Amino acid sequence: MERNNLSQQTAARLYSQIVAEGQLAPGDKLPNEVELSRALGVSRATLREAIRTLTAQGVLEVRRGKGTFVSRRVEEIEDFGFGGLERVRGQLRDLFELRSIFEPEAAALACRRATAEELREILDRGARVEACIRAGEDRTQADAAFHAAIVRGAHNEFMVRLLPMIHTAVSTAVEAGEEKEQLAEDTLRDHALLLGFLRRRDAEGARHAMAIHMLHSVEVMGLEKKDEEKRGNEL
């Protein structure tokens, strides 16, 4: 996820806390930058961009030498399209639903079809993801490359065409705010299980391990799509 998208999500969360949840009242001063960025699970640079967005919309006021305050007119302000972020979340939910359908099968096919060289690449890229997590480094590219190597090892032309979708989903998940630490922990555990099955070319084991990995990601990010909810939207 690009930082602009993350700052927009951060702005939406702040807007929700102020307007919908009432955590801050008109005229209240925001916590200092360090405290607020830590509470929101984002960098200070991302927080500054979010504050600039809300200031431009009139939700916040920056008073030089005093700090940032909630506008006294905030209750008069309409939703600035932040509701559209829920549509983006819906798209991400559908994205992971599609991954959950085809990536387990891709892992199984890779066990059967990957050449010895391709399997080594898969294992090497999996090790790189683990190294990034343990070093506290950004794993976005490493994680996407790992999943892409598995798909290429499946030797299915149409699965390969879905690789841009994997890159989008992985980058969004990795950059998630408060879920980042839990996603990293789950990735370490899930990838270790998956790599073990891939190393042994155990197709059924790899299929189930990848399905579990997808399920954990969906659960941690709160992307479950309930059938009842879907039916309700269709009425």
Tab-separated table of C-alpha atoms in Angstrom:
chain	number	residue	atom	x	y	z
A	1	MET	CA	0.000	0.000	0.000
A	2	GLU	CA	1.338	3.453	-0.886
A	3	ARG	CA	1.767	5.875	1.978
A	4	ASN	CA	-0.910	8.153	0.489
A	5	ASN	CA	-3.466	5.373	0.825
A	6	LEU	CA	-2.381	4.657	4.386
A	7	SER	CA	-2.587	8.344	5.309
A	8	GLN	CA	-6.108	8.441	3.871
A	9	GLN	CA	-7.080	5.440	5.992
A	10	THR	CA	-5.525	7.132	9.010
A	11	ALA	CA	-7.501	10.288	8.284
A	12	ALA	CA	-10.667	8.200	8.084
A	13	ARG	CA	-9.937	6.546	11.421
A	14	LEU	CA	-9.321	9.909	13.092
A	15	TYR	CA	-12.482	11.290	11.529
A	16	SER	CA	-14.438	8.305	12.854
A	17	GLN	CA	-12.993	8.680	16.352
A	18	ILE	CA	-13.934	12.345	16.413
A	19	VAL	CA	-17.330	12.336	14.687
A	20	ALA	CA	-18.773	8.832	15.096
A	21	GLU	CA	-17.197	7.671	18.347
A	22	GLY	CA	-16.989	11.031	20.080
A	23	GLN	CA	-13.548	10.335	21.558
A	24	LEU	CA	-12.639	13.974	20.980
A	25	ALA	CA	-15.071	16.848	21.296
A	26	PRO	CA	-15.093	20.141	19.361
A	27	GLY	CA	-12.327	22.325	20.734
A	28	ASP	CA	-10.329	19.402	22.196
A	29	LYS	CA	-6.603	19.265	21.576
A	30	LEU	CA	-5.180	16.159	19.879
A	31	PRO	CA	-2.546	14.120	21.745
A	32	ASN	CA	1.029	14.905	20.766
A	33	GLU	CA	2.374	13.439	17.541
A	34	VAL	CA	4.381	10.644	19.162
A	35	GLU	CA	1.471	9.403	21.285
A	36	LEU	CA	-1.087	9.633	18.475
A	37	SER	CA	1.090	7.917	15.854
A	38	ARG	CA	1.763	5.100	18.320
A	39	ALA	CA	-1.937	4.754	19.160
A	40	LEU	CA	-2.867	4.570	15.472
A	41	GLY	CA	0.008	2.250	14.571
A	42	VAL	CA	1.377	4.499	11.830
A	43	SER	CA	4.504	6.541	11.252
A	44	ARG	CA	4.647	10.204	12.213
A	45	ALA	CA	4.979	11.120	8.528
A	46	THR	CA	1.747	9.265	7.725
A	47	LEU	CA	0.017	10.923	10.684
A	48	ARG	CA	1.090	14.378	9.488
A	49	GLU	CA	-0.402	13.696	6.054
A	50	ALA	CA	-3.652	12.537	7.649
A	51	ILE	CA	-3.800	15.672	9.807
A	52	ARG	CA	-3.189	17.847	6.746
A	53	THR	CA	-6.104	16.122	5.006
A	54	LEU	CA	-8.467	16.684	7.939
A	55	THR	CA	-7.266	20.261	8.365
A	56	ALA	CA	-8.012	20.992	4.721
A	57	GLN	CA	-11.500	19.570	5.230
A	58	GLY	CA	-12.078	21.743	8.285
A	59	VAL	CA	-12.244	18.862	10.756
A	60	LEU	CA	-9.054	19.947	12.523
A	61	GLU	CA	-7.402	23.294	13.194
A	62	VAL	CA	-3.658	23.787	13.616
A	63	ARG	CA	-2.890	26.638	15.994
A	64	ARG	CA	0.707	27.718	15.696
A	65	GLY	CA	2.605	27.231	18.921
A	66	LYS	CA	-0.357	25.532	20.602
A	67	GLY	CA	-1.043	22.305	18.724
A	68	THR	CA	-3.831	20.694	16.703
A	69	PHE	CA	-7.449	20.969	17.810
A	70	VAL	CA	-10.813	19.577	16.749
A	71	SER	CA	-12.739	22.271	14.915
A	72	ARG	CA	-15.675	23.727	16.847
A	73	ARG	CA	-17.693	23.373	13.632
A	74	VAL	CA	-16.892	19.678	13.169
A	75	GLU	CA	-20.475	18.551	13.863
A	76	GLU	CA	-21.669	20.611	10.901
A	77	ILE	CA	-19.310	18.860	8.492
A	78	GLU	CA	-20.523	16.061	6.245
A	79	ASP	CA	-18.707	12.813	5.497
A	80	PHE	CA	-15.936	13.687	3.005
A	81	GLY	CA	-16.078	10.477	1.087
A	82	PHE	CA	-14.400	8.464	3.821
A	83	GLY	CA	-17.334	6.099	3.497
A	84	GLY	CA	-15.735	5.169	0.203
A	85	LEU	CA	-12.953	3.521	2.188
A	86	GLU	CA	-15.451	0.864	3.179
A	87	ARG	CA	-15.842	0.117	-0.526
A	88	VAL	CA	-12.059	-0.277	-0.766
A	89	ARG	CA	-12.214	-2.626	2.213
A	90	GLY	CA	-14.905	-4.577	0.407
A	91	GLN	CA	-12.637	-4.873	-2.624
A	92	LEU	CA	-9.790	-6.113	-0.418
A	93	ARG	CA	-12.174	-8.660	1.098
A	94	ASP	CA	-13.068	-9.936	-2.365
A	95	LEU	CA	-9.387	-9.950	-3.310
A	96	PHE	CA	-8.492	-12.242	-0.422
A	97	GLU	CA	-11.529	-14.388	-1.133
A	98	LEU	CA	-10.193	-14.974	-4.638
A	99	ARG	CA	-6.701	-15.682	-3.293
A	100	SER	CA	-8.214	-18.199	-0.886
A	101	ILE	CA	-9.718	-20.023	-3.836
A	102	PHE	CA	-6.736	-20.274	-6.168
A	103	GLU	CA	-3.533	-19.985	-4.085
A	104	PRO	CA	-4.012	-23.252	-2.135
A	105	GLU	CA	-4.361	-25.069	-5.451
A	106	ALA	CA	-1.335	-23.203	-6.835
A	107	ALA	CA	0.710	-24.448	-3.875
A	108	ALA	CA	-0.422	-28.026	-4.520
A	109	LEU	CA	0.410	-27.770	-8.230
A	110	ALA	CA	3.823	-26.290	-7.456
A	111	CYS	CA	4.607	-29.374	-5.363
A	112	ARG	CA	3.865	-31.567	-8.380
A	113	ARG	CA	5.159	-29.435	-11.240
A	114	ALA	CA	7.954	-27.129	-10.055
A	115	THR	CA	11.407	-27.973	-11.325
A	116	ALA	CA	14.202	-28.490	-8.802
A	117	GLU	CA	15.453	-24.971	-9.572
A	118	GLU	CA	11.991	-23.455	-9.152
A	119	LEU	CA	11.512	-25.238	-5.845
A	120	ARG	CA	14.855	-23.872	-4.604
A	121	GLU	CA	13.722	-20.383	-5.574
A	122	ILE	CA	10.456	-20.833	-3.663
A	123	LEU	CA	12.318	-21.984	-0.560
A	124	ASP	CA	14.901	-19.201	-0.859
A	125	ARG	CA	12.209	-16.545	-1.201
A	126	GLY	CA	10.371	-17.990	1.775
A	127	ALA	CA	13.567	-17.739	3.818
A	128	ARG	CA	13.930	-14.114	2.711
A	129	VAL	CA	10.468	-13.278	4.045
A	130	GLU	CA	11.381	-14.780	7.408
A	131	ALA	CA	14.654	-12.829	7.471
A	132	CYS	CA	12.845	-9.563	6.772
A	133	ILE	CA	10.340	-10.151	9.567
A	134	ARG	CA	12.972	-11.116	12.125
A	135	ALA	CA	15.081	-8.082	11.191
A	136	GLY	CA	12.094	-5.760	11.405
A	137	GLU	CA	12.456	-4.840	7.731
A	138	ASP	CA	9.738	-4.142	5.176
A	139	ARG	CA	8.779	-7.530	3.735
A	140	THR	CA	6.340	-6.322	1.077
A	141	GLN	CA	8.439	-7.203	-1.962
A	142	ALA	CA	9.861	-10.374	-0.421
A	143	ASP	CA	6.398	-11.680	0.498
A	144	ALA	CA	4.958	-10.892	-2.915
A	145	ALA	CA	7.951	-12.545	-4.594
A	146	PHE	CA	7.474	-15.683	-2.480
A	147	HIS	CA	3.828	-16.081	-3.466
A	148	ALA	CA	4.677	-15.263	-7.087
A	149	ALA	CA	7.348	-17.972	-7.157
A	150	ILE	CA	4.786	-20.517	-5.974
A	151	VAL	CA	2.345	-19.473	-8.683
A	152	ARG	CA	5.034	-19.671	-11.370
A	153	GLY	CA	5.951	-23.129	-10.083
A	154	ALA	CA	2.362	-24.244	-10.701
A	155	HIS	CA	2.943	-23.822	-14.456
A	156	ASN	CA	-0.541	-22.496	-15.144
A	157	GLU	CA	-0.687	-19.560	-17.554
A	158	PHE	CA	-3.910	-18.115	-16.181
A	159	MET	CA	-2.777	-18.296	-12.575
A	160	VAL	CA	0.315	-16.318	-13.575
A	161	ARG	CA	-1.949	-13.609	-14.966
A	162	LEU	CA	-3.326	-13.124	-11.450
A	163	LEU	CA	0.072	-12.141	-10.033
A	164	PRO	CA	-0.661	-8.369	-10.043
A	165	MET	CA	-3.624	-9.121	-7.786
A	166	ILE	CA	-1.322	-10.946	-5.358
A	167	HIS	CA	1.060	-7.975	-5.256
A	168	THR	CA	-1.807	-5.610	-4.464
A	169	ALA	CA	-3.201	-7.821	-1.707
A	170	VAL	CA	0.197	-8.517	-0.116
A	171	SER	CA	1.280	-4.866	-0.059
A	172	THR	CA	-2.035	-3.811	1.468
A	173	ALA	CA	-1.885	-6.501	4.145
A	174	VAL	CA	1.747	-5.841	5.064
A	175	GLU	CA	1.103	-2.116	5.495
A	176	ALA	CA	-1.971	-2.657	7.667
A	177	GLY	CA	-1.845	-0.467	10.765
A	178	GLU	CA	-2.697	-2.110	14.062
A	179	GLU	CA	-2.734	-5.594	12.486
A	180	LYS	CA	0.864	-5.454	11.236
A	181	GLU	CA	2.490	-7.202	14.185
A	182	GLN	CA	-0.086	-10.003	14.308
A	183	LEU	CA	0.161	-10.523	10.551
A	184	ALA	CA	3.939	-10.821	10.851
A	185	GLU	CA	3.649	-13.435	13.609
A	186	ASP	CA	1.090	-15.414	11.628
A	187	THR	CA	3.235	-15.216	8.499
A	188	LEU	CA	6.270	-16.658	10.297
A	189	ARG	CA	4.254	-19.583	11.611
A	190	ASP	CA	2.189	-20.200	8.469
A	191	HIS	CA	5.125	-19.933	6.077
A	192	ALA	CA	7.183	-22.366	8.149
A	193	LEU	CA	4.388	-24.923	7.862
A	194	LEU	CA	3.896	-24.247	4.153
A	195	LEU	CA	7.627	-24.430	3.354
A	196	GLY	CA	7.885	-27.783	5.093
A	197	PHE	CA	5.219	-29.273	2.849
A	198	LEU	CA	6.685	-27.639	-0.268
A	199	ARG	CA	10.143	-28.977	0.578
A	200	ARG	CA	8.708	-32.515	0.772
A	201	ARG	CA	6.531	-31.942	-2.305
A	202	ASP	CA	3.481	-32.844	-0.227
A	203	ALA	CA	0.714	-31.407	-2.406
A	204	GLU	CA	-2.173	-31.980	0.007
A	205	GLY	CA	-0.231	-30.588	2.941
A	206	ALA	CA	0.775	-27.496	0.956
A	207	ARG	CA	-2.820	-26.944	-0.141
A	208	HIS	CA	-4.086	-27.006	3.429
A	209	ALA	CA	-1.197	-24.889	4.743
A	210	MET	CA	-1.844	-22.162	2.172
A	211	ALA	CA	-5.574	-22.252	2.919
A	212	ILE	CA	-4.805	-21.767	6.615
A	213	HIS	CA	-2.472	-18.857	5.792
A	214	MET	CA	-5.191	-17.137	3.758
A	215	LEU	CA	-7.735	-17.730	6.531
A	216	HIS	CA	-5.456	-16.203	9.170
A	217	SER	CA	-4.897	-13.087	7.037
A	218	VAL	CA	-8.614	-12.636	6.468
A	219	GLU	CA	-9.399	-13.073	10.165
A	220	VAL	CA	-6.679	-10.718	11.431
A	221	MET	CA	-7.747	-7.960	9.036
A	222	GLY	CA	-11.426	-8.511	9.819
A	223	LEU	CA	-12.322	-9.256	6.209
A	224	GLU	CA	-14.722	-12.124	6.812
A	225	LYS	CA	-17.702	-11.970	4.490
A	226	LYS	CA	-20.772	-13.410	6.149
A	227	ASP	CA	-23.287	-15.078	3.853
A	228	GLU	CA	-26.087	-13.421	5.817
A	229	GLU	CA	-24.561	-9.994	5.142
A	230	LYS	CA	-24.259	-10.706	1.439
A	231	ARG	CA	-27.857	-11.924	1.199
A	232	GLY	CA	-29.008	-8.826	3.071
A	233	ASN	CA	-27.279	-6.594	0.542
A	234	GLU	CA	-29.040	-8.372	-2.269
A	235	LEU	CA	-32.531	-7.795	-0.848
